[in-house]
mmCIF file of N, CA and C in Angstrom:
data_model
loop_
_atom_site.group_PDB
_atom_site.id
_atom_site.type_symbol
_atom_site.label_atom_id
_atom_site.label_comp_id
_atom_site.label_asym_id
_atom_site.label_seq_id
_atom_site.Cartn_x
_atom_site.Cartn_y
_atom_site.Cartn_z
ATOM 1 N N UNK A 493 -0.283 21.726 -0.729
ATOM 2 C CA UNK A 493 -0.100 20.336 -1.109
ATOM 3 C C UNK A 493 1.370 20.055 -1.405
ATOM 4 N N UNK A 494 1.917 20.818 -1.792
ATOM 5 C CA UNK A 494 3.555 20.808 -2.069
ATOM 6 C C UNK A 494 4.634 19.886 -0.999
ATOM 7 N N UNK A 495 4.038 21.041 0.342
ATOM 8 C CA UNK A 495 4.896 20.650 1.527
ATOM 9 C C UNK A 495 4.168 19.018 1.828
ATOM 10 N N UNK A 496 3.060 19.004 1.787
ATOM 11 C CA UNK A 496 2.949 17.633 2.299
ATOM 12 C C UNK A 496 3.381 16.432 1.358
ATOM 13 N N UNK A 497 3.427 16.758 -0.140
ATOM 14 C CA UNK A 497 4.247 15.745 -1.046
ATOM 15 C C UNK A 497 5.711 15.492 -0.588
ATOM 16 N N UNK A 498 5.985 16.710 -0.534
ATOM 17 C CA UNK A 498 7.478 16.636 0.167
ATOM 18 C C UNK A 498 7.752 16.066 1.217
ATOM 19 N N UNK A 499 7.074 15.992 2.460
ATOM 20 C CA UNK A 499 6.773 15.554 3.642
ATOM 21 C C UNK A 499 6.696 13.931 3.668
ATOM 22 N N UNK A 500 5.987 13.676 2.966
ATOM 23 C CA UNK A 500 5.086 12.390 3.612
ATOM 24 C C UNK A 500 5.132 11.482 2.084
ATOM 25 N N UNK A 501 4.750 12.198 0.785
ATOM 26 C CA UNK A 501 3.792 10.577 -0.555
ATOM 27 C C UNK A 501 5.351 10.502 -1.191
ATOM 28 N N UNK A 502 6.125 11.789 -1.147
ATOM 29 C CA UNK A 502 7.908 11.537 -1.721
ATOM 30 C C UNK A 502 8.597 10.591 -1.047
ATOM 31 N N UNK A 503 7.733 10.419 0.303
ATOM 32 C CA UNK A 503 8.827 9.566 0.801
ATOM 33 C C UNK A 503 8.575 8.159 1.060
ATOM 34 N N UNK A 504 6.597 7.898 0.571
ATOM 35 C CA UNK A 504 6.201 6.905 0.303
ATOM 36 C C UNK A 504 6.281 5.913 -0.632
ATOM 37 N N UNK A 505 6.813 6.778 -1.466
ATOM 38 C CA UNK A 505 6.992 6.162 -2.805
ATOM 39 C C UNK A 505 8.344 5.966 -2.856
ATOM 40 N N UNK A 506 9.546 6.414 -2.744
ATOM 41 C CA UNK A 506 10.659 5.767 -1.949
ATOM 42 C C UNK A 506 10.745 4.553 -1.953
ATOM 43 N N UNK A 507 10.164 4.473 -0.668
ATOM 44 C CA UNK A 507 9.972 3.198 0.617
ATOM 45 C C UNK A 507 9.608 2.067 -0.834
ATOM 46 N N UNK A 508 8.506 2.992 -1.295
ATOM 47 C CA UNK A 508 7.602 1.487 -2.450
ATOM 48 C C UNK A 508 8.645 0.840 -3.663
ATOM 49 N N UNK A 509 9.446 2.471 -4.357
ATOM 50 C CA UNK A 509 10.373 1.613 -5.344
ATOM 51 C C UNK A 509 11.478 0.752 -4.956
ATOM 52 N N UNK A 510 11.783 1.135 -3.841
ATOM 53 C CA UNK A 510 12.696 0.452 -3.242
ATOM 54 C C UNK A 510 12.491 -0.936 -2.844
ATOM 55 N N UNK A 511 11.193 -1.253 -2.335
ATOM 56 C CA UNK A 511 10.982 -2.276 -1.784
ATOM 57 C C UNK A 511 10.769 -3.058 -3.297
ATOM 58 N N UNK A 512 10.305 -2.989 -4.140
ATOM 59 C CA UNK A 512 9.768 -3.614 -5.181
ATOM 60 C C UNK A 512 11.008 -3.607 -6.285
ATOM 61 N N UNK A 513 12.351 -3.403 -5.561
ATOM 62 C CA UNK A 513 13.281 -3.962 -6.490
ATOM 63 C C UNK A 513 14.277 -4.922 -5.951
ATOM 64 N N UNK A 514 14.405 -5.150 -4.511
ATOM 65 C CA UNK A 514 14.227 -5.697 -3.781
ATOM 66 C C UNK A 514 13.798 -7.178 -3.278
ATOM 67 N N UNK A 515 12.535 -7.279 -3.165
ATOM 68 C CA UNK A 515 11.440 -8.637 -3.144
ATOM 69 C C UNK A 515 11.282 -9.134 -4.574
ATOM 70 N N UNK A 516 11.311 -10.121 -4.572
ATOM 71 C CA UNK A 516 10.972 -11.457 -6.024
ATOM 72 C C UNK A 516 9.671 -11.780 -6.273
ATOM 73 N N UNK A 517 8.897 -12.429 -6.659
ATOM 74 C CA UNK A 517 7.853 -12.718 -6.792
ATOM 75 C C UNK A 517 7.640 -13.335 -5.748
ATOM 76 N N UNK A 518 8.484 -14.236 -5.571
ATOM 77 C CA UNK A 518 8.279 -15.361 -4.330
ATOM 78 C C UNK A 518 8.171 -15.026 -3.105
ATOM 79 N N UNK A 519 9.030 -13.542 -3.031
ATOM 80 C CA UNK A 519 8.232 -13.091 -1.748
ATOM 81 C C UNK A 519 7.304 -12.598 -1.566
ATOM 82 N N UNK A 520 6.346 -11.747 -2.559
ATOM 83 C CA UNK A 520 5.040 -11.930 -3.147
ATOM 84 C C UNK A 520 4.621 -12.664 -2.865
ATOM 85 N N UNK A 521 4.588 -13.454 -3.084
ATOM 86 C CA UNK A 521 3.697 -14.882 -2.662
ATOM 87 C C UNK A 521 3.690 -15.649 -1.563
ATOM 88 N N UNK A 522 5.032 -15.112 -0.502
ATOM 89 C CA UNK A 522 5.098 -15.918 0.492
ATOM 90 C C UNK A 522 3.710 -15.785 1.545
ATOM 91 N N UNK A 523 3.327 -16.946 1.892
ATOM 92 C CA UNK A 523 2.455 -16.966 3.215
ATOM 93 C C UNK A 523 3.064 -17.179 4.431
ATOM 94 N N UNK A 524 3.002 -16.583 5.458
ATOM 95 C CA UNK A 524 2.701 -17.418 6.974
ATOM 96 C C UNK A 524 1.789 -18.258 7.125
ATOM 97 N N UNK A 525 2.583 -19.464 8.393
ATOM 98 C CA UNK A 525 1.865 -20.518 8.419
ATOM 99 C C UNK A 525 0.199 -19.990 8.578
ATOM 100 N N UNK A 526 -0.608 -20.165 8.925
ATOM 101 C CA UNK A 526 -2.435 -20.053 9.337
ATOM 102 C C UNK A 526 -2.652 -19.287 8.483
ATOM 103 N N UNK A 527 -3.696 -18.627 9.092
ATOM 104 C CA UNK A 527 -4.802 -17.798 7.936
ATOM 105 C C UNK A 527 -4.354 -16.545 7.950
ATOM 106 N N UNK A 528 -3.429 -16.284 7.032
ATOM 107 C CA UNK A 528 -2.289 -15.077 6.616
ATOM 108 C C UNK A 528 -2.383 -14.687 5.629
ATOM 109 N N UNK A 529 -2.705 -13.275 4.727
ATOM 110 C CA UNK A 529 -2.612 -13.452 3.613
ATOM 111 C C UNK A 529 -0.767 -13.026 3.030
ATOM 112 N N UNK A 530 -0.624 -13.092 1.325
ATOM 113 C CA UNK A 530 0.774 -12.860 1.497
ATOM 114 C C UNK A 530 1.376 -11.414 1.187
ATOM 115 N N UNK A 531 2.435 -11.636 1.318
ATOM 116 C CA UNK A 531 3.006 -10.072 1.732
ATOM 117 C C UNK A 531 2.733 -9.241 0.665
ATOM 118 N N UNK A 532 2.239 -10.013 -1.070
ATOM 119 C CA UNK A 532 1.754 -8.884 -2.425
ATOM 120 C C UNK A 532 0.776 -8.549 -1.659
ATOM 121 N N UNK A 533 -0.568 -9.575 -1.039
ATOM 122 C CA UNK A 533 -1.670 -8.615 -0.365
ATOM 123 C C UNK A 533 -1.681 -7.629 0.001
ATOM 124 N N UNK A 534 -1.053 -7.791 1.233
ATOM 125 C CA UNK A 534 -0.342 -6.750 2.554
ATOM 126 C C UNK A 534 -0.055 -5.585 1.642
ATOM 127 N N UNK A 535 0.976 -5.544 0.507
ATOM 128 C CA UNK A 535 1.154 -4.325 -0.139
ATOM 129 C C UNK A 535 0.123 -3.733 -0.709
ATOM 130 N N UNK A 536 -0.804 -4.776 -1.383
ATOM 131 C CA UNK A 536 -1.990 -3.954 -2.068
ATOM 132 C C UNK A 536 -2.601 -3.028 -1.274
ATOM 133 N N UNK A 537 -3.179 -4.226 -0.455
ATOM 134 C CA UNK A 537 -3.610 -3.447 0.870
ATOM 135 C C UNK A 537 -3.904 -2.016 1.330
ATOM 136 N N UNK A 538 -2.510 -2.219 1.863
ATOM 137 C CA UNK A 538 -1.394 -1.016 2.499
ATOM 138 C C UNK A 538 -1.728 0.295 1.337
ATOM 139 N N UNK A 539 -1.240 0.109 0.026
ATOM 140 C CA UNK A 539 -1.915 0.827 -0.963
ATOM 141 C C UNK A 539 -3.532 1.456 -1.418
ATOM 142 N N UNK A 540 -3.800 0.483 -1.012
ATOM 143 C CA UNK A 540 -5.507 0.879 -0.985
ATOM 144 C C UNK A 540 -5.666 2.105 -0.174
ATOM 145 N N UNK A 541 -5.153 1.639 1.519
ATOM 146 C CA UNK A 541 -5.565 2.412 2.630
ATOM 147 C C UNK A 541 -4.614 3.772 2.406
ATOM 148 N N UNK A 542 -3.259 3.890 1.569
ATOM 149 C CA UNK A 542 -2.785 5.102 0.924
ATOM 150 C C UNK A 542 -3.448 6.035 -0.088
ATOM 151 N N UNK A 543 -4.135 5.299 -0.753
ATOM 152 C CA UNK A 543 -5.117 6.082 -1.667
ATOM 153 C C UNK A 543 -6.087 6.713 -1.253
ATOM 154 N N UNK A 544 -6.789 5.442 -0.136
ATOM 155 C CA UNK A 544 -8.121 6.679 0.757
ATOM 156 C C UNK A 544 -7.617 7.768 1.230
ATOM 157 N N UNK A 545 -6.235 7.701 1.865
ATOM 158 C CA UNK A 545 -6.189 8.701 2.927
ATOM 159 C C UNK A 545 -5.482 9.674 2.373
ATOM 160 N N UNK A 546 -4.881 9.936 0.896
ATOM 161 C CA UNK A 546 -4.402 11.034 0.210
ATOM 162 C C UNK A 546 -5.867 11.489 -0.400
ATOM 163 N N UNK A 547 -6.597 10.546 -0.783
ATOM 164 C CA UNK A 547 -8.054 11.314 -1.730
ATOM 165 C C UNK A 547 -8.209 11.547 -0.642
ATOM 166 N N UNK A 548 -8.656 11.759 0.773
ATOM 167 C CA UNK A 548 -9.375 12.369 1.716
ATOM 168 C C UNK A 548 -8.386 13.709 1.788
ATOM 169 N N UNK A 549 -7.383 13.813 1.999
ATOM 170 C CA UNK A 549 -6.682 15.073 1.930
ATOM 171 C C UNK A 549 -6.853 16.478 0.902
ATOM 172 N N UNK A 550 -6.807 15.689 -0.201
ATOM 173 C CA UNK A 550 -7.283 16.444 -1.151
ATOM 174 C C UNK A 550 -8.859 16.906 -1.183
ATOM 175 N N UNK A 551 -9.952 16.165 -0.642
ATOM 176 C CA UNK A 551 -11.482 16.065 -0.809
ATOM 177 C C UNK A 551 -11.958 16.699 0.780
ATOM 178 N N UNK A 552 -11.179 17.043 1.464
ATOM 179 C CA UNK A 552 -11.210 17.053 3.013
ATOM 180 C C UNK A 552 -12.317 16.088 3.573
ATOM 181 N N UNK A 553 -12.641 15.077 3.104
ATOM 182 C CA UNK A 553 -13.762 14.319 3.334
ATOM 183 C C UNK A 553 -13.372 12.724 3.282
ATOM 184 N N UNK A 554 -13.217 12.037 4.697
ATOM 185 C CA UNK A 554 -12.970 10.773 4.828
ATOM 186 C C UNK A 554 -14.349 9.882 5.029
ATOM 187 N N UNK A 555 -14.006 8.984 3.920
ATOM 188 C CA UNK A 555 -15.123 8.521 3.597
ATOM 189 C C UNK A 555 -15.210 7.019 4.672
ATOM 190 N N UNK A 556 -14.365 6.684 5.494
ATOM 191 C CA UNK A 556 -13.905 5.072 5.954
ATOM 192 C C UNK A 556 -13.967 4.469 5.303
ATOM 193 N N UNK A 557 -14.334 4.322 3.802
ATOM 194 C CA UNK A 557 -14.666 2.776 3.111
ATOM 195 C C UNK A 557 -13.377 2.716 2.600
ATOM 196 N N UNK A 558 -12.597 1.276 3.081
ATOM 197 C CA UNK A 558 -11.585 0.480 2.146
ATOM 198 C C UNK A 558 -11.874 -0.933 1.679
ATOM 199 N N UNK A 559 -11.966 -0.757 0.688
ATOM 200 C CA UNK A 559 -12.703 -2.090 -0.101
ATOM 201 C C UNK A 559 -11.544 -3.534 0.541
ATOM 202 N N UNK A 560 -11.764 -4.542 0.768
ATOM 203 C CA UNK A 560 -10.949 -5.827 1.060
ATOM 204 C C UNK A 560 -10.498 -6.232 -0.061
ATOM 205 N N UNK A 561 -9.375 -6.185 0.335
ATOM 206 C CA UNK A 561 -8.226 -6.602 -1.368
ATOM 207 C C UNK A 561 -8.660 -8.136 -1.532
ATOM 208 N N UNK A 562 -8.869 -8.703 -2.479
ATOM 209 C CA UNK A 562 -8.725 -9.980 -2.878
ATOM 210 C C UNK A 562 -8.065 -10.752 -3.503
ATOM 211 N N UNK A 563 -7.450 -11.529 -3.230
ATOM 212 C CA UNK A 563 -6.159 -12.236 -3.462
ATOM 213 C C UNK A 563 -5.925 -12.104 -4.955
ATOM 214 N N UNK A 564 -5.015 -12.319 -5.466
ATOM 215 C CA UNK A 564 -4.956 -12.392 -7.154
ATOM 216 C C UNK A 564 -5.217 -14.007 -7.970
ATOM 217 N N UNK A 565 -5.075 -14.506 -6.418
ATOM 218 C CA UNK A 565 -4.917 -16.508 -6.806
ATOM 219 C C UNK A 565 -6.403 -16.963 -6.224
ATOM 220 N N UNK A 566 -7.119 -15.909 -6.347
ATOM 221 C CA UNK A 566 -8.649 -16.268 -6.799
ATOM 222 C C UNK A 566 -9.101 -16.247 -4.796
#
């Protein structure tokens, strides 16, 4: 598990503090025009589907279920 922290979630988390000092709220919140959700989603998201797929690493057992993030603005 070492090498793959090193590899791959060290450098995920990176990417994440970085980005989140970075973006404002407002870009949080920004939408695209149509049925888009906004880019905090997208991160939750994105996070969710990081969590399945490190607990599957650890559990050797992929379960497919990623729950649908739901907006925070209801």
């Amino acid at each position: 598990m070492n090498n793959l922290y090193a590899e791959e979630i060290e450098g995920h988390h990176s990417m994440r503090d970085h980005l989140l000092t970075v973006v404002s709220d407002e870009d949080l919140e920004y939408e695209l025009p149509g049925d888009n959700p906004s880019l905090g989603e997208v991160l939750v998201e994105l996070g969710i589907i990081q969590g399945v797929y490190t607990s599957s690493l650890v559990s050797s057992r992929w379960t497919g279920t990623i729950a649908k993030c739901r907006s925070p603005h209801g």
